[in-house]
Tab-separated table of C-alpha atoms in Angstrom:
chain	number	residue	atom	x	y	z
A	1	MET	CA	-39.125	7.675	75.504
A	2	GLU	CA	-40.917	10.801	75.532
A	3	SER	CA	-38.310	12.485	73.150
A	4	VAL	CA	-38.772	9.455	70.872
A	5	ALA	CA	-42.535	9.606	70.951
A	6	SER	CA	-42.625	13.589	70.341
A	7	VAL	CA	-40.164	12.975	67.278
A	8	VAL	CA	-42.506	10.239	66.133
A	9	THR	CA	-45.679	12.611	66.556
A	10	GLN	CA	-43.824	15.423	64.527
A	11	VAL	CA	-43.089	12.958	61.811
A	12	ARG	CA	-46.519	11.732	61.447
A	13	ASP	CA	-47.793	15.256	61.456
A	14	PHE	CA	-45.198	16.008	58.694
A	15	LEU	CA	-46.371	13.286	56.670
A	16	SER	CA	-50.132	14.005	57.011
A	17	ALA	CA	-49.140	17.598	55.349
A	18	LEU	CA	-47.818	15.716	52.369
A	19	THR	CA	-50.835	14.942	50.494
A	20	SER	CA	-50.125	15.593	47.125
A	21	THR	CA	-47.209	13.645	44.973
A	22	GLU	CA	-45.724	16.902	44.045
A	23	ALA	CA	-44.823	17.741	47.678
A	24	LYS	CA	-43.372	14.155	48.114
A	25	LEU	CA	-41.277	14.504	44.855
A	26	ALA	CA	-40.030	17.829	46.254
A	27	TRP	CA	-38.951	16.671	49.628
A	28	SER	CA	-37.361	13.526	47.741
A	29	ALA	CA	-35.449	15.805	45.731
A	30	ILE	CA	-34.323	17.775	48.734
A	31	VAL	CA	-33.122	14.541	50.635
A	32	LEU	CA	-31.285	13.298	47.621
A	33	LEU	CA	-29.558	16.831	47.050
A	34	VAL	CA	-28.661	16.888	50.702
A	35	ALA	CA	-27.433	13.342	50.550
A	36	ILE	CA	-25.245	14.012	47.242
A	37	LEU	CA	-23.727	17.267	48.639
A	38	LEU	CA	-22.674	15.564	52.007
A	39	THR	CA	-21.242	12.400	50.407
A	40	VAL	CA	-19.669	13.871	47.395
A	41	VAL	CA	-18.365	17.456	48.537
A	42	ILE	CA	-18.622	18.144	52.153
A	43	VAL	CA	-17.513	14.787	53.860
A	44	PRO	CA	-14.475	14.185	51.792
A	45	ARG	CA	-12.883	17.567	52.308
A	46	VAL	CA	-13.805	17.787	55.971
A	47	ILE	CA	-12.366	14.557	56.610
A	48	ARG	CA	-9.033	15.091	54.707
A	49	ARG	CA	-8.530	18.327	56.242
A	50	VAL	CA	-9.132	17.093	59.784
A	51	TRP	CA	-6.860	14.062	59.095
A	52	SER	CA	-4.327	16.460	57.732
A	53	LEU	CA	-4.401	18.663	61.034
A	54	PHE	CA	-4.322	15.478	63.139
A	55	THR	CA	-1.091	14.100	61.579
A	56	ASP	CA	0.667	17.465	61.607
A	57	ARG	CA	0.085	18.102	65.244
A	58	PHE	CA	-0.286	14.799	67.114
A	59	VAL	CA	1.020	11.794	64.868
A	60	GLY	CA	4.538	10.570	65.703
A	61	GLY	CA	7.049	8.838	63.460
A	62	ARG	CA	5.945	5.394	64.664
A	63	ILE	CA	2.359	6.087	63.790
A	64	VAL	CA	3.278	7.160	60.511
A	65	ALA	CA	5.374	3.992	60.007
A	66	GLY	CA	2.588	1.747	61.033
A	67	ALA	CA	0.134	3.862	58.724
A	68	ASN	CA	2.656	3.173	55.980
A	69	VAL	CA	2.800	-0.541	56.838
A	70	LEU	CA	-0.862	-0.850	56.744
A	71	ASP	CA	-1.201	0.876	53.252
A	72	GLN	CA	1.004	-1.923	51.940
A	73	TYR	CA	-1.666	-4.473	52.675
A	74	VAL	CA	-5.052	-2.595	52.736
A	75	PRO	CA	-5.800	-1.352	49.255
A	76	THR	CA	-6.761	2.093	50.741
A	77	THR	CA	-5.781	4.721	53.273
A	78	ALA	CA	-7.459	5.472	56.807
A	79	PRO	CA	-9.196	8.914	55.695
A	80	SER	CA	-10.470	7.016	52.661
A	81	LEU	CA	-12.035	4.415	55.055
A	82	LEU	CA	-13.466	7.131	57.311
A	83	VAL	CA	-15.100	8.655	54.013
A	84	ARG	CA	-16.524	5.475	52.805
A	85	GLY	CA	-18.037	4.850	56.334
A	86	LEU	CA	-19.424	8.393	56.755
A	87	GLN	CA	-20.854	8.048	53.085
A	88	SER	CA	-22.466	4.629	53.982
A	89	VAL	CA	-24.362	6.265	57.040
A	90	ILE	CA	-25.447	9.220	55.018
A	91	LEU	CA	-26.769	7.188	52.207
A	92	PHE	CA	-28.516	4.730	54.785
A	93	GLY	CA	-30.100	7.602	56.389
A	94	ALA	CA	-31.104	9.176	52.907
A	95	GLY	CA	-32.891	5.849	52.235
A	96	VAL	CA	-34.815	6.104	55.627
A	97	ALA	CA	-35.853	9.433	55.076
A	98	LEU	CA	-37.215	8.595	51.647
A	99	LEU	CA	-39.275	5.678	53.188
A	100	VAL	CA	-40.425	8.273	55.559
A	101	VAL	CA	-41.492	10.770	52.856
A	102	TRP	CA	-43.521	8.246	50.915
A	103	GLY	CA	-45.416	6.867	53.762
A	104	GLY	CA	-43.224	3.860	54.837
A	105	MET	CA	-43.152	4.990	58.354
A	106	THR	CA	-43.672	1.230	59.686
A	107	GLU	CA	-40.981	-0.142	57.368
A	108	ALA	CA	-38.402	2.753	58.303
A	109	TRP	CA	-39.026	2.151	62.009
A	110	ASP	CA	-38.476	-1.726	61.611
A	111	LEU	CA	-35.495	-0.992	59.562
A	112	LEU	CA	-33.997	1.368	62.324
A	113	VAL	CA	-34.870	-1.467	64.955
A	114	LEU	CA	-33.033	-4.191	62.690
A	115	LEU	CA	-30.014	-1.970	62.481
A	116	LYS	CA	-29.973	-1.324	66.163
A	117	ASP	CA	-30.335	-4.895	67.143
A	118	SER	CA	-27.568	-5.686	64.529
A	119	ILE	CA	-24.982	-3.256	65.676
A	120	PRO	CA	-23.450	-5.771	68.169
A	121	MET	CA	-23.105	-8.388	65.782
A	122	LEU	CA	-21.717	-6.102	63.225
A	123	THR	CA	-19.088	-4.796	65.548
A	124	GLN	CA	-18.077	-8.182	66.323
A	125	LEU	CA	-17.790	-8.859	62.516
A	126	LEU	CA	-15.843	-5.909	61.977
A	127	LEU	CA	-13.441	-6.775	64.876
A	128	THR	CA	-13.104	-10.051	63.548
A	129	ILE	CA	-12.021	-9.036	60.179
A	130	GLY	CA	-9.740	-6.520	61.644
A	131	LEU	CA	-8.270	-9.070	63.762
A	132	ALA	CA	-7.710	-11.414	60.543
A	133	ILE	CA	-6.086	-8.560	58.614
A	134	GLY	CA	-3.861	-7.881	61.693
A	135	ALA	CA	-2.936	-11.429	62.089
A	136	TYR	CA	-1.886	-11.600	58.361
A	137	ILE	CA	0.092	-8.438	58.419
A	138	ALA	CA	1.694	-9.648	61.669
A	139	ILE	CA	2.768	-13.061	60.006
A	140	ASP	CA	4.099	-11.221	57.069
A	141	GLN	CA	6.236	-8.689	58.843
A	142	LEU	CA	7.559	-11.439	61.225
A	143	GLU	CA	8.803	-13.425	58.037
A	144	GLN	CA	10.445	-10.230	56.678
A	145	ALA	CA	12.109	-9.578	60.164
A	146	ILE	CA	13.301	-12.926	60.503
A	147	ASP	CA	14.610	-12.815	56.907
A	148	ARG	CA	16.535	-9.581	57.773
A	149	ILE	CA	17.926	-11.204	60.837
A	150	SER	CA	19.035	-14.359	58.982
A	151	GLN	CA	20.862	-12.483	56.336
A	152	GLN	CA	22.845	-10.631	59.063
A	153	ALA	CA	23.351	-13.477	61.227
A	154	ASP	CA	25.823	-16.509	59.988
A	155	TRP	CA	24.736	-18.631	62.785
A	156	MET	CA	21.257	-19.117	61.431
A	157	THR	CA	20.642	-21.834	58.803
A	158	ASP	CA	17.743	-21.802	56.230
A	159	HIS	CA	16.357	-24.767	58.284
A	160	GLN	CA	16.309	-22.803	61.455
A	161	GLN	CA	14.953	-19.842	59.716
A	162	GLU	CA	11.942	-22.116	58.523
A	163	ILE	CA	11.483	-23.354	62.002
A	164	VAL	CA	11.353	-19.936	63.468
A	165	VAL	CA	8.900	-18.748	61.103
A	166	ARG	CA	6.646	-21.599	61.448
A	167	MET	CA	6.685	-21.139	65.386
A	168	GLY	CA	6.067	-17.478	64.998
A	169	GLN	CA	3.172	-18.083	62.501
A	170	LEU	CA	1.816	-20.707	64.905
A	171	THR	CA	1.801	-18.472	68.129
A	172	ILE	CA	0.278	-15.541	66.033
A	173	LEU	CA	-2.451	-17.683	64.961
A	174	VAL	CA	-3.143	-19.226	68.189
A	175	VAL	CA	-3.308	-15.736	69.828
A	176	ALA	CA	-5.655	-14.286	66.984
A	177	GLY	CA	-7.961	-17.448	67.318
A	178	LEU	CA	-8.201	-17.034	71.327
A	179	LEU	CA	-8.892	-13.309	70.680
A	180	GLY	CA	-11.404	-14.159	68.147
A	181	LEU	CA	-13.342	-16.570	70.638
A	182	THR	CA	-13.100	-13.945	73.225
A	183	ILE	CA	-14.973	-11.452	70.626
A	184	TRP	CA	-17.881	-13.740	69.897
A	185	ASN	CA	-18.135	-14.222	73.928
A	186	ILE	CA	-17.178	-17.984	73.621
A	187	ASN	CA	-16.210	-19.490	76.951
A	188	LEU	CA	-12.431	-20.301	76.827
A	189	GLN	CA	-12.496	-22.175	80.206
A	190	GLY	CA	-14.343	-25.236	78.683
A	191	LEU	CA	-12.057	-25.308	75.762
A	192	LEU	CA	-8.970	-25.088	77.638
A	193	VAL	CA	-10.216	-27.999	79.983
A	194	GLY	CA	-11.260	-29.856	76.762
A	195	ALA	CA	-7.830	-29.312	75.095
A	196	GLY	CA	-5.994	-30.195	78.254
A	197	PHE	CA	-7.753	-33.529	78.401
A	198	LEU	CA	-7.197	-33.917	74.746
A	199	GLY	CA	-3.588	-33.346	75.348
A	200	ILE	CA	-3.205	-36.043	77.984
A	201	VAL	CA	-4.749	-38.517	75.518
A	202	VAL	CA	-2.751	-37.311	72.473
A	203	GLY	CA	0.428	-37.574	74.770
A	204	PHE	CA	-0.167	-41.007	75.589
A	205	ALA	CA	-1.063	-42.224	72.092
A	206	ALA	CA	1.827	-40.167	70.136
A	207	ARG	CA	4.499	-40.062	72.752
A	208	GLN	CA	7.149	-41.101	70.057
A	209	THR	CA	6.070	-38.568	67.756
A	210	LEU	CA	6.009	-35.974	70.330
A	211	GLY	CA	9.508	-37.129	71.465
A	212	SER	CA	10.527	-36.796	67.936
A	213	ILE	CA	9.266	-33.286	67.856
A	214	ILE	CA	11.073	-32.157	70.709
A	215	ALA	CA	14.294	-33.743	69.674
A	216	GLY	CA	13.811	-31.818	66.476
A	217	PHE	CA	13.747	-28.504	68.375
A	218	VAL	CA	16.834	-29.562	70.084
A	219	LEU	CA	18.881	-30.520	66.874
A	220	MET	CA	17.580	-26.989	65.658
A	221	PHE	CA	19.387	-25.129	68.484
A	222	SER	CA	22.264	-27.637	69.029
A	223	ARG	CA	23.057	-27.719	65.079
A	224	PRO	CA	25.249	-30.830	64.997
A	225	PHE	CA	24.772	-30.868	61.234
A	226	THR	CA	22.885	-28.838	58.518
A	227	ILE	CA	21.543	-29.669	55.041
A	228	GLY	CA	24.292	-30.826	52.657
A	229	ASP	CA	26.628	-32.162	55.481
A	230	TRP	CA	28.249	-35.835	55.026
A	231	VAL	CA	27.440	-37.323	58.461
A	232	GLN	CA	27.249	-40.745	60.181
A	233	ILE	CA	24.325	-41.297	62.446
A	234	GLY	CA	24.863	-44.590	64.246
A	235	GLU	CA	25.324	-47.048	61.641
A	236	GLU	CA	23.881	-44.899	58.816
A	237	GLU	CA	25.998	-42.873	56.608
A	238	GLY	CA	25.064	-40.403	53.889
A	239	VAL	CA	24.313	-36.722	52.952
A	240	VAL	CA	21.697	-34.841	54.908
A	241	THR	CA	19.068	-33.961	52.507
A	242	ASP	CA	16.270	-32.665	54.581
A	243	ILE	CA	15.736	-31.787	58.346
A	244	THR	CA	12.238	-31.462	59.721
A	245	ILE	CA	10.782	-31.236	63.089
A	246	VAL	CA	9.857	-34.833	63.169
A	247	ASN	CA	12.717	-36.804	61.178
A	248	THR	CA	16.045	-36.417	59.504
A	249	ARG	CA	16.804	-37.619	55.727
A	250	LEU	CA	19.788	-38.961	54.583
A	251	GLU	CA	20.930	-40.257	51.051
A	252	ASN	CA	23.345	-42.889	51.027
A	253	PHE	CA	26.046	-43.925	48.888
A	254	ASP	CA	23.818	-46.418	47.081
A	255	GLY	CA	21.276	-43.528	45.991
A	256	GLU	CA	19.019	-44.838	48.879
A	257	VAL	CA	16.968	-42.184	51.169
A	258	VAL	CA	17.128	-43.092	54.694
A	259	VAL	CA	14.685	-41.503	57.026
A	260	ILE	CA	15.593	-41.525	60.875
A	261	PRO	CA	13.230	-40.061	63.561
A	262	ASN	CA	14.817	-37.274	65.705
A	263	ASP	CA	14.439	-38.951	68.825
A	264	ARG	CA	16.913	-41.759	67.358
A	265	VAL	CA	19.160	-39.147	65.984
A	266	SER	CA	19.629	-37.529	69.632
A	267	ASP	CA	20.233	-40.712	71.144
A	268	LYS	CA	23.060	-41.926	68.552
A	269	ALA	CA	26.770	-40.770	68.143
A	270	ILE	CA	26.843	-38.261	65.245
A	271	VAL	CA	29.962	-37.924	63.049
A	272	ASN	CA	30.126	-34.670	60.922
A	273	ARG	CA	32.806	-35.081	58.225
A	274	SER	CA	31.888	-31.897	56.545
A	275	GLU	CA	31.657	-29.385	59.425
A	276	ARG	CA	35.590	-28.442	59.812
A	277	GLY	CA	35.861	-28.330	55.818
A	278	LEU	CA	38.707	-30.934	56.131
A	279	LEU	CA	38.994	-34.558	56.515
A	280	ARG	CA	41.991	-36.917	56.868
A	281	LEU	CA	41.898	-40.078	54.886
A	282	ARG	CA	44.350	-43.038	55.574
A	283	VAL	CA	45.483	-45.953	53.069
A	284	ASP	CA	47.659	-48.738	54.004
A	285	VAL	CA	50.475	-49.946	51.586
A	286	GLY	CA	52.937	-52.848	52.172
A	287	ILE	CA	56.824	-52.935	50.970
A	288	ASP	CA	58.919	-55.788	50.898
A	289	TYR	CA	61.174	-56.627	53.980
A	290	GLU	CA	64.279	-56.226	51.575
A	291	SER	CA	63.174	-52.651	50.593
A	292	ASN	CA	64.444	-49.578	52.381
A	293	PRO	CA	61.465	-48.102	54.545
A	294	GLU	CA	62.823	-44.577	54.471
A	295	ARG	CA	63.337	-44.552	50.662
A	296	ALA	CA	59.708	-45.977	50.385
A	297	LYS	CA	58.440	-43.200	52.657
A	298	GLU	CA	60.158	-40.295	50.696
A	299	VAL	CA	58.915	-41.672	47.285
A	300	ALA	CA	55.186	-42.063	48.651
A	301	LEU	CA	55.398	-38.777	50.170
A	302	GLU	CA	56.765	-36.903	47.040
A	303	THR	CA	53.986	-38.750	45.173
A	304	ILE	CA	51.016	-37.781	47.131
A	305	LYS	CA	52.142	-34.152	47.254
A	306	THR	CA	51.796	-33.953	43.446
A	307	ILE	CA	48.188	-34.881	43.572
A	308	ASP	CA	45.738	-32.101	43.083
A	309	VAL	CA	43.073	-33.293	45.110
A	310	ILE	CA	45.115	-33.631	48.104
A	311	ALA	CA	45.145	-30.575	50.417
A	312	ASP	CA	48.605	-28.955	51.006
A	313	ALA	CA	47.865	-28.152	54.659
A	314	PRO	CA	48.080	-30.154	56.787
A	315	PRO	CA	50.707	-31.978	55.084
A	316	PRO	CA	50.381	-35.692	54.082
A	317	GLN	CA	52.468	-38.007	56.351
A	318	ILE	CA	53.804	-41.685	55.856
A	319	VAL	CA	54.017	-43.778	59.129
A	320	PRO	CA	55.392	-47.397	59.183
A	321	LYS	CA	53.160	-49.006	61.566
A	322	ALA	CA	53.466	-52.825	61.804
A	323	PHE	CA	55.395	-55.732	60.869
A	324	GLY	CA	52.991	-57.841	58.618
A	325	ASP	CA	53.073	-61.496	57.502
A	326	SER	CA	54.699	-60.628	54.097
A	327	ALA	CA	55.646	-56.781	54.443
A	328	ILE	CA	56.332	-53.911	56.555
A	329	VAL	CA	52.916	-52.054	56.473
A	330	MET	CA	53.005	-48.101	56.110
A	331	GLU	CA	49.980	-46.025	56.622
A	332	MET	CA	49.779	-43.030	54.208
A	333	ARG	CA	47.620	-40.134	55.777
A	334	PHE	CA	46.417	-37.345	53.865
A	335	TRP	CA	43.856	-34.572	53.975
A	336	ILE	CA	41.219	-33.441	51.623
A	337	ASP	CA	39.248	-30.181	51.984
A	338	HIS	CA	35.462	-29.662	51.064
A	339	PRO	CA	35.134	-33.292	51.864
A	340	THR	CA	32.351	-35.244	50.144
A	341	PRO	CA	32.083	-39.027	49.471
A	342	PRO	CA	33.100	-38.368	45.682
A	343	ARG	CA	36.179	-36.315	46.714
A	344	LYS	CA	37.112	-38.919	49.289
A	345	TRP	CA	37.070	-41.916	46.678
A	346	ASN	CA	38.656	-39.661	43.966
A	347	ALA	CA	41.718	-38.998	46.440
A	348	VAL	CA	42.106	-42.746	47.373
A	349	GLU	CA	42.026	-43.813	43.823
A	350	ASN	CA	44.659	-41.308	42.918
A	351	VAL	CA	46.870	-41.951	45.919
A	352	VAL	CA	46.758	-45.946	45.178
A	353	THR	CA	47.291	-45.571	41.419
A	354	SER	CA	50.109	-43.020	41.612
A	355	VAL	CA	52.139	-44.596	44.615
A	356	LYS	CA	51.965	-48.200	42.797
A	357	SER	CA	53.287	-46.518	39.677
A	358	ALA	CA	56.006	-44.711	41.553
A	359	PHE	CA	56.859	-47.686	43.565
A	360	GLU	CA	57.392	-49.717	40.374
A	361	ARG	CA	59.520	-46.976	38.731
A	362	GLU	CA	61.797	-46.924	41.870
A	363	ASP	CA	61.955	-50.916	42.155
A	364	ILE	CA	60.142	-50.781	45.503
A	365	LYS	CA	58.370	-53.936	45.613
A	366	ILE	CA	54.843	-54.624	46.951
A	367	PRO	CA	54.834	-58.312	47.744
A	368	PHE	CA	52.329	-60.923	47.581
A	369	PRO	CA	51.156	-62.721	50.670
A	370	GLN	CA	54.057	-65.165	51.217
A	371	ARG	CA	54.600	-68.497	53.431
A	372	GLU	CA	57.928	-69.834	54.562
A	373	LEU	CA	57.904	-73.724	55.019
A	374	THR	CA	60.586	-75.470	57.048
A	375	GLY	CA	61.120	-79.238	57.228
A	376	ARG	CA	61.786	-81.027	60.471
A	377	ALA	CA	65.301	-82.642	60.665
A	378	GLU	CA	64.190	-85.653	61.996
A	379	SER	CA	61.917	-86.531	59.165
A	380	GLY	CA	64.599	-86.105	56.572
A	381	GLY	CA	63.435	-82.801	55.330
A	382	PHE	CA	61.343	-82.012	52.253
A	383	THR	CA	61.331	-83.998	48.888
A	384	VAL	CA	61.687	-81.690	45.841
A	385	ARG	CA	60.604	-83.308	42.629
A	386	ASP	CA	62.053	-82.072	39.439
A	387	ALA	CA	59.086	-81.891	36.880
A	388	GLY	CA	61.569	-81.906	34.118
A	389	ALA	CA	63.763	-84.692	34.958
A	390	GLY	CA	60.776	-86.735	36.514
A	391	SER	CA	63.152	-88.115	39.538
A	392	PRO	CA	62.889	-86.992	42.995
A	393	GLU	CA	65.799	-84.949	44.649
A	394	SER	CA	65.928	-85.175	48.527
A	395	SER	CA	67.019	-81.984	50.395
A	396	SER	CA	66.933	-80.914	53.894
A	397	ARG	CA	66.906	-77.397	53.288
A	398	SER	CA	64.021	-74.921	53.741
A	399	THR	CA	62.088	-73.875	50.908
A	400	HIS	CA	59.889	-70.963	50.066
A	401	GLU	CA	56.328	-71.135	48.609
A	402	SER	CA	54.801	-68.136	47.145
A	403	ALA	CA	51.185	-67.866	46.841
A	404	SER	CA	49.465	-65.119	44.800
A	405	GLY	CA	46.337	-63.754	46.174
A	406	ASP	CA	43.514	-61.374	45.374
A	407	GLY	CA	44.727	-58.596	47.771
A	408	ARG	CA	48.085	-57.300	48.710
A	409	THR	CA	49.505	-56.511	52.272
């Protein structure tokens, strides 16, 4: 305090000596000249020289790399920031000196006191701004790093990349928020207690939503399907159009969008028809009992092999599997690659039309449903009436009645 008082006394003695306006103008010119020399000439050169010596002797490759990264986001360099800071201090000091020269001692003192009281708040403000800039840079660098990893790793899908990025962003923002609260001396204990109580309330109120979110993370890591896959989830079937943390969206074959909560997805059996890149299809066809099954197999197999949409490997198969009411039932098994619903129905359509045409050329009959009627001997058999003669004719023999239907066996 004694040193401050002596300085104040010396300043007052100096001011009392400045009785003329010419003297005040002279000292003002000196103050401005010194300030200009310091801010424009001396400070920039000294800072750049010191920074050059510092980087040459002490700064390693990582620090240089970090400085280069910082230069991408901040439109200035570290030496420029130091120069601007010192220039601001010098100009502020010059302003205070001018106030003193022109008799504004009280105003200058009040300004210095205000600056002293504002230093803690200014420090907190600068730290907060730096923290915000650091969080922004960290988020952008995280996105770039994850993007590089995704390009090099085949196991990471676009959806998984998005989820990892969002989790990283959330983590960085939470950490930055907690550090910001610490900078401003806000009690985190009370906030954490309140957040815990709020979490319990929200957990009970939105347990189904939280379950869907947890199931969404499970789906992200288990990867039973990806966007664009043709899947069946429970009773719902369609192409996956979107996967979020909360739900999964399918587009069915009628063009309808089906939204399924992820907790239901994890509870249902999932059939993925696209994962292997191959899908086997089966179509039944019936041949007349009087036809040769081996010949029918050969004709059907050769016909299926000529269809372009059918995959060559695994090869198609024809398997007689049952004795039907009117026909021997054969199952035609064939594969398609890159399975999609349109490719499936295109393959089935080509197989049905091509095999039918081939059977007609080879005189292999695909029979209509038939029923065999037999009369009892004690009843005298059936009476078949001739429509042309108009007279009944008794017969005890068996007759066959053919009935046409909408479908074939």
